[in-house]
Amino acid sequence: MNANGANKLLVIEDDQSFANITMRRLTKHGFNCQHAADADQALLACRGMLPDYILLDMKLERSSGLTLLPLLRAIVPSARIVLLTGYASIATAVAAIKQGADDYLAKPVDSQTLINTLLGDSSTQASTDIVNDNVLSPMRVEWEHLQQVLKANKGNISETARQLNMHRRTLQRKLQKKPL
């Protein structure tokens, strides 16, 4: 928290409308928000404002939030960095934590979960997660990842199975079992 009492938050997001909505929601909860749309703007803003918190999108227009994490961590080692993504997977969650993120959230996320995660309030977050329908189970995360790889392969099951290193029939079974 800075001297005037507001929590300085840097929102690094290439989707301008999502960034505006997120900043408006967080400003109502006492955060002093600044926006950066790409990696270059993010590094400049980070050096200028020295944020207490950083909300980082994983997929920026021309770069990845994962590659930006160590650079941000070097500038503000004590900042709490939360990686936010619409493409959640176990592999990226592990990579994000290894690269320096303090936490990882899948979009969409409700305001209370986002605030609790930014503040590092795990006790409140755990109780919120039990009630929150937006929390993805590991099966759901896997299913979402399979869907993304399938989409990237334009619906080609065989090519998707090869990329995921699994049998074609196993992939088909997993895709049929859509978790709640």
PDB file of N, CA, C and O in Angstrom, residues 80-153:
ATOM      1  N   ARG A  80       2.752  -8.298  -5.671  1.00  0.00           N
ATOM      2  CA  ARG A  80       1.980  -9.539  -5.804  1.00  0.00           C
ATOM      3  C   ARG A  80       1.503  -9.609  -7.253  1.00  0.00           C
ATOM      4  O   ARG A  80       0.770  -8.745  -7.718  1.00  0.00           O
ATOM      5  N   ILE A  81       1.940 -10.646  -7.983  1.00  0.00           N
ATOM      6  CA  ILE A  81       1.615 -10.795  -9.399  1.00  0.00           C
ATOM      7  C   ILE A  81       0.636 -11.952  -9.578  1.00  0.00           C
ATOM      8  O   ILE A  81       0.916 -13.073  -9.160  1.00  0.00           O
ATOM      9  N   VAL A  82      -0.506 -11.643 -10.205  1.00  0.00           N
ATOM     10  CA  VAL A  82      -1.521 -12.647 -10.486  1.00  0.00           C
ATOM     11  C   VAL A  82      -1.659 -12.761 -11.997  1.00  0.00           C
ATOM     12  O   VAL A  82      -1.920 -11.773 -12.676  1.00  0.00           O
ATOM     13  N   LEU A  83      -1.460 -13.966 -12.516  1.00  0.00           N
ATOM     14  CA  LEU A  83      -1.626 -14.220 -13.936  1.00  0.00           C
ATOM     15  C   LEU A  83      -3.080 -14.593 -14.180  1.00  0.00           C
ATOM     16  O   LEU A  83      -3.622 -15.470 -13.509  1.00  0.00           O
ATOM     17  N   LEU A  84      -3.696 -13.920 -15.135  1.00  0.00           N
ATOM     18  CA  LEU A  84      -5.104 -14.131 -15.462  1.00  0.00           C
ATOM     19  C   LEU A  84      -5.177 -14.610 -16.905  1.00  0.00           C
ATOM     20  O   LEU A  84      -4.581 -13.997 -17.784  1.00  0.00           O
ATOM     21  N   THR A  85      -5.897 -15.720 -17.141  1.00  0.00           N
ATOM     22  CA  THR A  85      -5.929 -16.263 -18.488  1.00  0.00           C
ATOM     23  C   THR A  85      -7.277 -16.853 -18.852  1.00  0.00           C
ATOM     24  O   THR A  85      -7.987 -17.361 -17.997  1.00  0.00           O
ATOM     25  N   GLY A  86      -7.591 -16.771 -20.121  1.00  0.00           N
ATOM     26  CA  GLY A  86      -8.772 -17.430 -20.659  1.00  0.00           C
ATOM     27  C   GLY A  86      -8.425 -18.821 -21.158  1.00  0.00           C
ATOM     28  O   GLY A  86      -9.287 -19.568 -21.610  1.00  0.00           O
ATOM     29  N   TYR A  87      -7.156 -19.180 -21.090  1.00  0.00           N
ATOM     30  CA  TYR A  87      -6.670 -20.468 -21.590  1.00  0.00           C
ATOM     31  C   TYR A  87      -6.007 -21.246 -20.463  1.00  0.00           C
ATOM     32  O   TYR A  87      -4.817 -21.540 -20.512  1.00  0.00           O
ATOM     33  N   ALA A  88      -6.772 -21.555 -19.460  1.00  0.00           N
ATOM     34  CA  ALA A  88      -6.218 -22.206 -18.271  1.00  0.00           C
ATOM     35  C   ALA A  88      -5.814 -23.649 -18.554  1.00  0.00           C
ATOM     36  O   ALA A  88      -6.524 -24.382 -19.227  1.00  0.00           O
ATOM     37  N   SER A  89      -4.665 -24.009 -18.035  1.00  0.00           N
ATOM     38  CA  SER A  89      -4.218 -25.404 -18.077  1.00  0.00           C
ATOM     39  C   SER A  89      -3.258 -25.622 -16.913  1.00  0.00           C
ATOM     40  O   SER A  89      -2.675 -24.667 -16.390  1.00  0.00           O
ATOM     41  N   ILE A  90      -3.100 -26.831 -16.535  1.00  0.00           N
ATOM     42  CA  ILE A  90      -2.208 -27.166 -15.426  1.00  0.00           C
ATOM     43  C   ILE A  90      -0.773 -26.802 -15.798  1.00  0.00           C
ATOM     44  O   ILE A  90      -0.031 -26.253 -14.980  1.00  0.00           O
ATOM     45  N   ALA A  91      -0.397 -27.069 -17.035  1.00  0.00           N
ATOM     46  CA  ALA A  91       0.973 -26.787 -17.477  1.00  0.00           C
ATOM     47  C   ALA A  91       1.298 -25.298 -17.391  1.00  0.00           C
ATOM     48  O   ALA A  91       2.371 -24.918 -16.909  1.00  0.00           O
ATOM     49  N   THR A  92       0.368 -24.445 -17.830  1.00  0.00           N
ATOM     50  CA  THR A  92       0.648 -23.002 -17.764  1.00  0.00           C
ATOM     51  C   THR A  92       0.599 -22.490 -16.336  1.00  0.00           C
ATOM     52  O   THR A  92       1.318 -21.559 -15.993  1.00  0.00           O
ATOM     53  N   ALA A  93      -0.225 -23.098 -15.504  1.00  0.00           N
ATOM     54  CA  ALA A  93      -0.259 -22.704 -14.097  1.00  0.00           C
ATOM     55  C   ALA A  93       1.089 -22.985 -13.437  1.00  0.00           C
ATOM     56  O   ALA A  93       1.637 -22.138 -12.723  1.00  0.00           O
ATOM     57  N   VAL A  94       1.632 -24.151 -13.690  1.00  0.00           N
ATOM     58  CA  VAL A  94       2.938 -24.522 -13.122  1.00  0.00           C
ATOM     59  C   VAL A  94       4.024 -23.605 -13.677  1.00  0.00           C
ATOM     60  O   VAL A  94       4.861 -23.090 -12.930  1.00  0.00           O
ATOM     61  N   ALA A  95       3.987 -23.359 -14.986  1.00  0.00           N
ATOM     62  CA  ALA A  95       4.988 -22.475 -15.611  1.00  0.00           C
ATOM     63  C   ALA A  95       4.899 -21.063 -15.031  1.00  0.00           C
ATOM     64  O   ALA A  95       5.923 -20.431 -14.778  1.00  0.00           O
ATOM     65  N   ALA A  96       3.679 -20.577 -14.816  1.00  0.00           N
ATOM     66  CA  ALA A  96       3.498 -19.226 -14.270  1.00  0.00           C
ATOM     67  C   ALA A  96       4.099 -19.102 -12.881  1.00  0.00           C
ATOM     68  O   ALA A  96       4.791 -18.124 -12.581  1.00  0.00           O
ATOM     69  N   ILE A  97       3.850 -20.078 -12.030  1.00  0.00           N
ATOM     70  CA  ILE A  97       4.391 -20.042 -10.668  1.00  0.00           C
ATOM     71  C   ILE A  97       5.918 -20.125 -10.705  1.00  0.00           C
ATOM     72  O   ILE A  97       6.607 -19.403  -9.985  1.00  0.00           O
ATOM     73  N   LYS A  98       6.461 -20.985 -11.576  1.00  0.00           N
ATOM     74  CA  LYS A  98       7.914 -21.107 -11.700  1.00  0.00           C
ATOM     75  C   LYS A  98       8.548 -19.814 -12.208  1.00  0.00           C
ATOM     76  O   LYS A  98       9.666 -19.483 -11.835  1.00  0.00           O
ATOM     77  N   GLN A  99       7.844 -19.072 -13.075  1.00  0.00           N
ATOM     78  CA  GLN A  99       8.371 -17.830 -13.647  1.00  0.00           C
ATOM     79  C   GLN A  99       8.243 -16.650 -12.699  1.00  0.00           C
ATOM     80  O   GLN A  99       8.765 -15.580 -12.981  1.00  0.00           O
ATOM     81  N   GLY A 100       7.485 -16.807 -11.596  1.00  0.00           N
ATOM     82  CA  GLY A 100       7.418 -15.719 -10.626  1.00  0.00           C
ATOM     83  C   GLY A 100       6.034 -15.224 -10.263  1.00  0.00           C
ATOM     84  O   GLY A 100       5.910 -14.288  -9.475  1.00  0.00           O
ATOM     85  N   ALA A 101       4.978 -15.819 -10.819  1.00  0.00           N
ATOM     86  CA  ALA A 101       3.625 -15.399 -10.450  1.00  0.00           C
ATOM     87  C   ALA A 101       3.310 -15.886  -9.038  1.00  0.00           C
ATOM     88  O   ALA A 101       3.754 -16.943  -8.622  1.00  0.00           O
ATOM     89  N   ASP A 102       2.544 -15.073  -8.314  1.00  0.00           N
ATOM     90  CA  ASP A 102       2.117 -15.474  -6.978  1.00  0.00           C
ATOM     91  C   ASP A 102       0.849 -16.317  -7.035  1.00  0.00           C
ATOM     92  O   ASP A 102       0.599 -17.124  -6.154  1.00  0.00           O
ATOM     93  N   ASP A 103       0.053 -16.101  -8.082  1.00  0.00           N
ATOM     94  CA  ASP A 103      -1.191 -16.851  -8.217  1.00  0.00           C
ATOM     95  C   ASP A 103      -1.616 -16.873  -9.676  1.00  0.00           C
ATOM     96  O   ASP A 103      -1.052 -16.158 -10.509  1.00  0.00           O
ATOM     97  N   TYR A 104      -2.637 -17.672  -9.965  1.00  0.00           N
ATOM     98  CA  TYR A 104      -3.076 -17.937 -11.332  1.00  0.00           C
ATOM     99  C   TYR A 104      -4.589 -18.079 -11.307  1.00  0.00           C
ATOM    100  O   TYR A 104      -5.115 -18.856 -10.513  1.00  0.00           O
ATOM    101  N   LEU A 105      -5.283 -17.322 -12.142  1.00  0.00           N
ATOM    102  CA  LEU A 105      -6.742 -17.396 -12.200  1.00  0.00           C
ATOM    103  C   LEU A 105      -7.207 -17.566 -13.638  1.00  0.00           C
ATOM    104  O   LEU A 105      -6.616 -17.005 -14.555  1.00  0.00           O
ATOM    105  N   ALA A 106      -8.299 -18.311 -13.800  1.00  0.00           N
ATOM    106  CA  ALA A 106      -8.909 -18.493 -15.116  1.00  0.00           C
ATOM    107  C   ALA A 106     -10.033 -17.492 -15.303  1.00  0.00           C
ATOM    108  O   ALA A 106     -10.790 -17.210 -14.371  1.00  0.00           O
ATOM    109  N   LYS A 107     -10.119 -16.915 -16.510  1.00  0.00           N
ATOM    110  CA  LYS A 107     -11.230 -16.031 -16.851  1.00  0.00           C
ATOM    111  C   LYS A 107     -12.432 -16.901 -17.175  1.00  0.00           C
ATOM    112  O   LYS A 107     -12.255 -17.980 -17.728  1.00  0.00           O
ATOM    113  N   PRO A 108     -13.618 -16.495 -16.922  1.00  0.00           N
ATOM    114  CA  PRO A 108     -14.012 -15.299 -16.202  1.00  0.00           C
ATOM    115  C   PRO A 108     -13.838 -15.503 -14.706  1.00  0.00           C
ATOM    116  O   PRO A 108     -13.869 -16.639 -14.209  1.00  0.00           O
ATOM    117  N   VAL A 109     -13.651 -14.404 -13.993  1.00  0.00           N
ATOM    118  CA  VAL A 109     -13.480 -14.473 -12.540  1.00  0.00           C
ATOM    119  C   VAL A 109     -14.328 -13.376 -11.910  1.00  0.00           C
ATOM    120  O   VAL A 109     -14.422 -12.273 -12.444  1.00  0.00           O
ATOM    121  N   ASP A 110     -14.971 -13.708 -10.805  1.00  0.00           N
ATOM    122  CA  ASP A 110     -15.807 -12.706 -10.144  1.00  0.00           C
ATOM    123  C   ASP A 110     -14.929 -11.738  -9.343  1.00  0.00           C
ATOM    124  O   ASP A 110     -13.780 -12.035  -9.029  1.00  0.00           O
ATOM    125  N   SER A 111     -15.500 -10.592  -9.021  1.00  0.00           N
ATOM    126  CA  SER A 111     -14.743  -9.528  -8.341  1.00  0.00           C
ATOM    127  C   SER A 111     -14.167  -9.981  -7.011  1.00  0.00           C
ATOM    128  O   SER A 111     -13.008  -9.689  -6.705  1.00  0.00           O
ATOM    129  N   GLN A 112     -14.953 -10.667  -6.205  1.00  0.00           N
ATOM    130  CA  GLN A 112     -14.493 -11.051  -4.869  1.00  0.00           C
ATOM    131  C   GLN A 112     -13.313 -12.015  -4.932  1.00  0.00           C
ATOM    132  O   GLN A 112     -12.339 -11.870  -4.192  1.00  0.00           O
ATOM    133  N   THR A 113     -13.367 -12.988  -5.827  1.00  0.00           N
ATOM    134  CA  THR A 113     -12.251 -13.926  -5.983  1.00  0.00           C
ATOM    135  C   THR A 113     -11.008 -13.191  -6.462  1.00  0.00           C
ATOM    136  O   THR A 113      -9.908 -13.439  -5.966  1.00  0.00           O
ATOM    137  N   LEU A 114     -11.177 -12.270  -7.397  1.00  0.00           N
ATOM    138  CA  LEU A 114     -10.050 -11.497  -7.912  1.00  0.00           C
ATOM    139  C   LEU A 114      -9.411 -10.657  -6.815  1.00  0.00           C
ATOM    140  O   LEU A 114      -8.191 -10.661  -6.644  1.00  0.00           O
ATOM    141  N   ILE A 115     -10.226  -9.972  -6.033  1.00  0.00           N
ATOM    142  CA  ILE A 115      -9.714  -9.138  -4.943  1.00  0.00           C
ATOM    143  C   ILE A 115      -9.017  -9.987  -3.892  1.00  0.00           C
ATOM    144  O   ILE A 115      -7.913  -9.666  -3.448  1.00  0.00           O
ATOM    145  N   ASN A 116      -9.644 -11.090  -3.496  1.00  0.00           N
ATOM    146  CA  ASN A 116      -9.040 -11.985  -2.500  1.00  0.00           C
ATOM    147  C   ASN A 116      -7.709 -12.538  -2.987  1.00  0.00           C
ATOM    148  O   ASN A 116      -6.750 -12.640  -2.218  1.00  0.00           O
ATOM    149  N   THR A 117      -7.632 -12.876  -4.265  1.00  0.00           N
ATOM    150  CA  THR A 117      -6.389 -13.413  -4.821  1.00  0.00           C
ATOM    151  C   THR A 117      -5.314 -12.333  -4.870  1.00  0.00           C
ATOM    152  O   THR A 117      -4.161 -12.582  -4.529  1.00  0.00           O
ATOM    153  N   LEU A 118      -5.677 -11.132  -5.308  1.00  0.00           N
ATOM    154  CA  LEU A 118      -4.710 -10.035  -5.340  1.00  0.00           C
ATOM    155  C   LEU A 118      -4.160  -9.746  -3.948  1.00  0.00           C
ATOM    156  O   LEU A 118      -2.965  -9.522  -3.775  1.00  0.00           O
ATOM    157  N   LEU A 119      -5.044  -9.743  -2.950  1.00  0.00           N
ATOM    158  CA  LEU A 119      -4.619  -9.441  -1.583  1.00  0.00           C
ATOM    159  C   LEU A 119      -3.956 -10.631  -0.894  1.00  0.00           C
ATOM    160  O   LEU A 119      -3.427 -10.494   0.203  1.00  0.00           O
ATOM    161  N   GLY A 120      -4.009 -11.791  -1.531  1.00  0.00           N
ATOM    162  CA  GLY A 120      -3.388 -12.982  -0.957  1.00  0.00           C
ATOM    163  C   GLY A 120      -4.146 -13.551   0.211  1.00  0.00           C
ATOM    164  O   GLY A 120      -3.581 -14.215   1.067  1.00  0.00           O
ATOM    165  N   ASP A 121      -5.443 -13.312   0.250  1.00  0.00           N
ATOM    166  CA  ASP A 121      -6.292 -13.787   1.345  1.00  0.00           C
ATOM    167  C   ASP A 121      -6.793 -15.186   1.022  1.00  0.00           C
ATOM    168  O   ASP A 121      -7.907 -15.375   0.542  1.00  0.00           O
ATOM    169  N   SER A 122      -5.969 -16.195   1.288  1.00  0.00           N
ATOM    170  CA  SER A 122      -6.312 -17.565   0.907  1.00  0.00           C
ATOM    171  C   SER A 122      -7.457 -18.144   1.730  1.00  0.00           C
ATOM    172  O   SER A 122      -8.212 -18.969   1.244  1.00  0.00           O
ATOM    173  N   SER A 123      -7.623 -17.714   2.975  1.00  0.00           N
ATOM    174  CA  SER A 123      -8.715 -18.259   3.785  1.00  0.00           C
ATOM    175  C   SER A 123     -10.069 -17.820   3.242  1.00  0.00           C
ATOM    176  O   SER A 123     -10.987 -18.617   3.119  1.00  0.00           O
ATOM    177  N   THR A 124     -10.180 -16.548   2.872  1.00  0.00           N
ATOM    178  CA  THR A 124     -11.421 -16.057   2.282  1.00  0.00           C
ATOM    179  C   THR A 124     -11.597 -16.638   0.896  1.00  0.00           C
ATOM    180  O   THR A 124     -12.686 -17.008   0.509  1.00  0.00           O
ATOM    181  N   GLN A 125     -10.509 -16.764   0.156  1.00  0.00           N
ATOM    182  CA  GLN A 125     -10.603 -17.287  -1.192  1.00  0.00           C
ATOM    183  C   GLN A 125     -11.065 -18.743  -1.174  1.00  0.00           C
ATOM    184  O   GLN A 125     -11.877 -19.146  -1.983  1.00  0.00           O
ATOM    185  N   ALA A 126     -10.570 -19.529  -0.236  1.00  0.00           N
ATOM    186  CA  ALA A 126     -10.967 -20.928  -0.172  1.00  0.00           C
ATOM    187  C   ALA A 126     -12.465 -21.058   0.075  1.00  0.00           C
ATOM    188  O   ALA A 126     -13.135 -21.868  -0.546  1.00  0.00           O
ATOM    189  N   SER A 127     -13.004 -20.241   0.972  1.00  0.00           N
ATOM    190  CA  SER A 127     -14.434 -20.316   1.228  1.00  0.00           C
ATOM    191  C   SER A 127     -15.228 -19.784   0.043  1.00  0.00           C
ATOM    192  O   SER A 127     -16.314 -20.265  -0.241  1.00  0.00           O
ATOM    193  N   THR A 128     -14.686 -18.806  -0.683  1.00  0.00           N
ATOM    194  CA  THR A 128     -15.355 -18.281  -1.866  1.00  0.00           C
ATOM    195  C   THR A 128     -15.352 -19.339  -2.971  1.00  0.00           C
ATOM    196  O   THR A 128     -16.324 -19.498  -3.684  1.00  0.00           O
ATOM    197  N   ASP A 129     -14.248 -20.082  -3.104  1.00  0.00           N
ATOM    198  CA  ASP A 129     -14.143 -21.084  -4.150  1.00  0.00           C
ATOM    199  C   ASP A 129     -15.167 -22.195  -4.003  1.00  0.00           C
ATOM    200  O   ASP A 129     -15.626 -22.747  -4.997  1.00  0.00           O
ATOM    201  N   ILE A 130     -15.526 -22.534  -2.781  1.00  0.00           N
ATOM    202  CA  ILE A 130     -16.497 -23.594  -2.561  1.00  0.00           C
ATOM    203  C   ILE A 130     -17.844 -23.204  -3.157  1.00  0.00           C
ATOM    204  O   ILE A 130     -18.542 -24.012  -3.752  1.00  0.00           O
ATOM    205  N   VAL A 131     -18.196 -21.931  -3.055  1.00  0.00           N
ATOM    206  CA  VAL A 131     -19.477 -21.449  -3.533  1.00  0.00           C
ATOM    207  C   VAL A 131     -19.398 -21.001  -4.999  1.00  0.00           C
ATOM    208  O   VAL A 131     -20.377 -21.018  -5.718  1.00  0.00           O
ATOM    209  N   ASN A 132     -18.233 -20.641  -5.454  1.00  0.00           N
ATOM    210  CA  ASN A 132     -18.056 -20.043  -6.767  1.00  0.00           C
ATOM    211  C   ASN A 132     -18.196 -21.070  -7.886  1.00  0.00           C
ATOM    212  O   ASN A 132     -17.464 -22.044  -7.936  1.00  0.00           O
ATOM    213  N   ASP A 133     -19.117 -20.816  -8.811  1.00  0.00           N
ATOM    214  CA  ASP A 133     -19.316 -21.714  -9.941  1.00  0.00           C
ATOM    215  C   ASP A 133     -18.248 -21.539 -11.008  1.00  0.00           C
ATOM    216  O   ASP A 133     -18.141 -22.356 -11.913  1.00  0.00           O
ATOM    217  N   ASN A 134     -17.469 -20.450 -10.950  1.00  0.00           N
ATOM    218  CA  ASN A 134     -16.461 -20.192 -11.967  1.00  0.00           C
ATOM    219  C   ASN A 134     -15.171 -20.961 -11.735  1.00  0.00           C
ATOM    220  O   ASN A 134     -14.291 -20.948 -12.573  1.00  0.00           O
ATOM    221  N   VAL A 135     -15.020 -21.619 -10.600  1.00  0.00           N
ATOM    222  CA  VAL A 135     -13.815 -22.369 -10.309  1.00  0.00           C
ATOM    223  C   VAL A 135     -13.816 -23.632 -11.163  1.00  0.00           C
ATOM    224  O   VAL A 135     -14.791 -24.374 -11.202  1.00  0.00           O
ATOM    225  N   LEU A 136     -12.710 -23.848 -11.863  1.00  0.00           N
ATOM    226  CA  LEU A 136     -12.616 -24.981 -12.761  1.00  0.00           C
ATOM    227  C   LEU A 136     -11.979 -26.173 -12.055  1.00  0.00           C
ATOM    228  O   LEU A 136     -10.938 -26.047 -11.428  1.00  0.00           O
ATOM    229  N   SER A 137     -12.607 -27.329 -12.188  1.00  0.00           N
ATOM    230  CA  SER A 137     -12.020 -28.551 -11.657  1.00  0.00           C
ATOM    231  C   SER A 137     -10.876 -28.972 -12.569  1.00  0.00           C
ATOM    232  O   SER A 137     -10.808 -28.533 -13.735  1.00  0.00           O
ATOM    233  N   PRO A 138      -9.976 -29.839 -12.093  1.00  0.00           N
ATOM    234  CA  PRO A 138      -8.893 -30.304 -12.971  1.00  0.00           C
ATOM    235  C   PRO A 138      -9.418 -30.983 -14.238  1.00  0.00           C
ATOM    236  O   PRO A 138      -8.841 -30.813 -15.316  1.00  0.00           O
ATOM    237  N   MET A 139     -10.525 -31.713 -14.123  1.00  0.00           N
ATOM    238  CA  MET A 139     -11.103 -32.360 -15.303  1.00  0.00           C
ATOM    239  C   MET A 139     -11.592 -31.318 -16.305  1.00  0.00           C
ATOM    240  O   MET A 139     -11.442 -31.479 -17.507  1.00  0.00           O
ATOM    241  N   ARG A 140     -12.180 -30.247 -15.787  1.00  0.00           N
ATOM    242  CA  ARG A 140     -12.683 -29.185 -16.658  1.00  0.00           C
ATOM    243  C   ARG A 140     -11.523 -28.459 -17.335  1.00  0.00           C
ATOM    244  O   ARG A 140     -11.588 -28.134 -18.522  1.00  0.00           O
ATOM    245  N   VAL A 141     -10.452 -28.206 -16.583  1.00  0.00           N
ATOM    246  CA  VAL A 141      -9.272 -27.550 -17.153  1.00  0.00           C
ATOM    247  C   VAL A 141      -8.706 -28.410 -18.283  1.00  0.00           C
ATOM    248  O   VAL A 141      -8.378 -27.904 -19.360  1.00  0.00           O
ATOM    249  N   GLU A 142      -8.627 -29.720 -18.049  1.00  0.00           N
ATOM    250  CA  GLU A 142      -8.117 -30.630 -19.084  1.00  0.00           C
ATOM    251  C   GLU A 142      -9.022 -30.598 -20.318  1.00  0.00           C
ATOM    252  O   GLU A 142      -8.553 -30.502 -21.445  1.00  0.00           O
ATOM    253  N   TRP A 143     -10.337 -30.659 -20.098  1.00  0.00           N
ATOM    254  CA  TRP A 143     -11.293 -30.655 -21.199  1.00  0.00           C
ATOM    255  C   TRP A 143     -11.177 -29.363 -22.007  1.00  0.00           C
ATOM    256  O   TRP A 143     -11.186 -29.390 -23.237  1.00  0.00           O
ATOM    257  N   GLU A 144     -11.056 -28.228 -21.307  1.00  0.00           N
ATOM    258  CA  GLU A 144     -10.907 -26.941 -21.985  1.00  0.00           C
ATOM    259  C   GLU A 144      -9.629 -26.916 -22.827  1.00  0.00           C
ATOM    260  O   GLU A 144      -9.621 -26.422 -23.951  1.00  0.00           O
ATOM    261  N   HIS A 145      -8.552 -27.465 -22.278  1.00  0.00           N
ATOM    262  CA  HIS A 145      -7.287 -27.512 -23.006  1.00  0.00           C
ATOM    263  C   HIS A 145      -7.420 -28.388 -24.261  1.00  0.00           C
ATOM    264  O   HIS A 145      -6.944 -28.009 -25.343  1.00  0.00           O
ATOM    265  N   LEU A 146      -8.057 -29.532 -24.120  1.00  0.00           N
ATOM    266  CA  LEU A 146      -8.283 -30.407 -25.270  1.00  0.00           C
ATOM    267  C   LEU A 146      -9.076 -29.677 -26.359  1.00  0.00           C
ATOM    268  O   LEU A 146      -8.767 -29.781 -27.546  1.00  0.00           O
ATOM    269  N   GLN A 147     -10.090 -28.932 -25.933  1.00  0.00           N
ATOM    270  CA  GLN A 147     -10.904 -28.177 -26.884  1.00  0.00           C
ATOM    271  C   GLN A 147     -10.064 -27.133 -27.625  1.00  0.00           C
ATOM    272  O   GLN A 147     -10.231 -26.936 -28.829  1.00  0.00           O
ATOM    273  N   GLN A 148      -9.179 -26.471 -26.912  1.00  0.00           N
ATOM    274  CA  GLN A 148      -8.342 -25.446 -27.541  1.00  0.00           C
ATOM    275  C   GLN A 148      -7.385 -26.050 -28.562  1.00  0.00           C
ATOM    276  O   GLN A 148      -7.201 -25.509 -29.643  1.00  0.00           O
ATOM    277  N   VAL A 149      -6.761 -27.167 -28.201  1.00  0.00           N
ATOM    278  CA  VAL A 149      -5.835 -27.817 -29.127  1.00  0.00           C
ATOM    279  C   VAL A 149      -6.601 -28.327 -30.346  1.00  0.00           C
ATOM    280  O   VAL A 149      -6.142 -28.200 -31.486  1.00  0.00           O
ATOM    281  N   LEU A 150      -7.785 -28.872 -30.106  1.00  0.00           N
ATOM    282  CA  LEU A 150      -8.630 -29.342 -31.204  1.00  0.00           C
ATOM    283  C   LEU A 150      -9.004 -28.185 -32.136  1.00  0.00           C
ATOM    284  O   LEU A 150      -8.956 -28.306 -33.356  1.00  0.00           O
ATOM    285  N   LYS A 151      -9.344 -27.051 -31.559  1.00  0.00           N
ATOM    286  CA  LYS A 151      -9.697 -25.872 -32.355  1.00  0.00           C
ATOM    287  C   LYS A 151      -8.493 -25.398 -33.169  1.00  0.00           C
ATOM    288  O   LYS A 151      -8.633 -25.029 -34.332  1.00  0.00           O
ATOM    289  N   ALA A 152      -7.319 -25.395 -32.541  1.00  0.00           N
ATOM    290  CA  ALA A 152      -6.102 -24.975 -33.240  1.00  0.00           C
ATOM    291  C   ALA A 152      -5.798 -25.897 -34.419  1.00  0.00           C
ATOM    292  O   ALA A 152      -5.215 -25.472 -35.416  1.00  0.00           O
ATOM    293  N   ASN A 153      -6.227 -27.155 -34.327  1.00  0.00           N
ATOM    294  CA  ASN A 153      -6.027 -28.126 -35.406  1.00  0.00           C
ATOM    295  C   ASN A 153      -7.237 -28.217 -36.322  1.00  0.00           C
ATOM    296  O   ASN A 153      -7.389 -29.196 -37.052  1.00  0.00           O
TER     297      ASN A 153
END
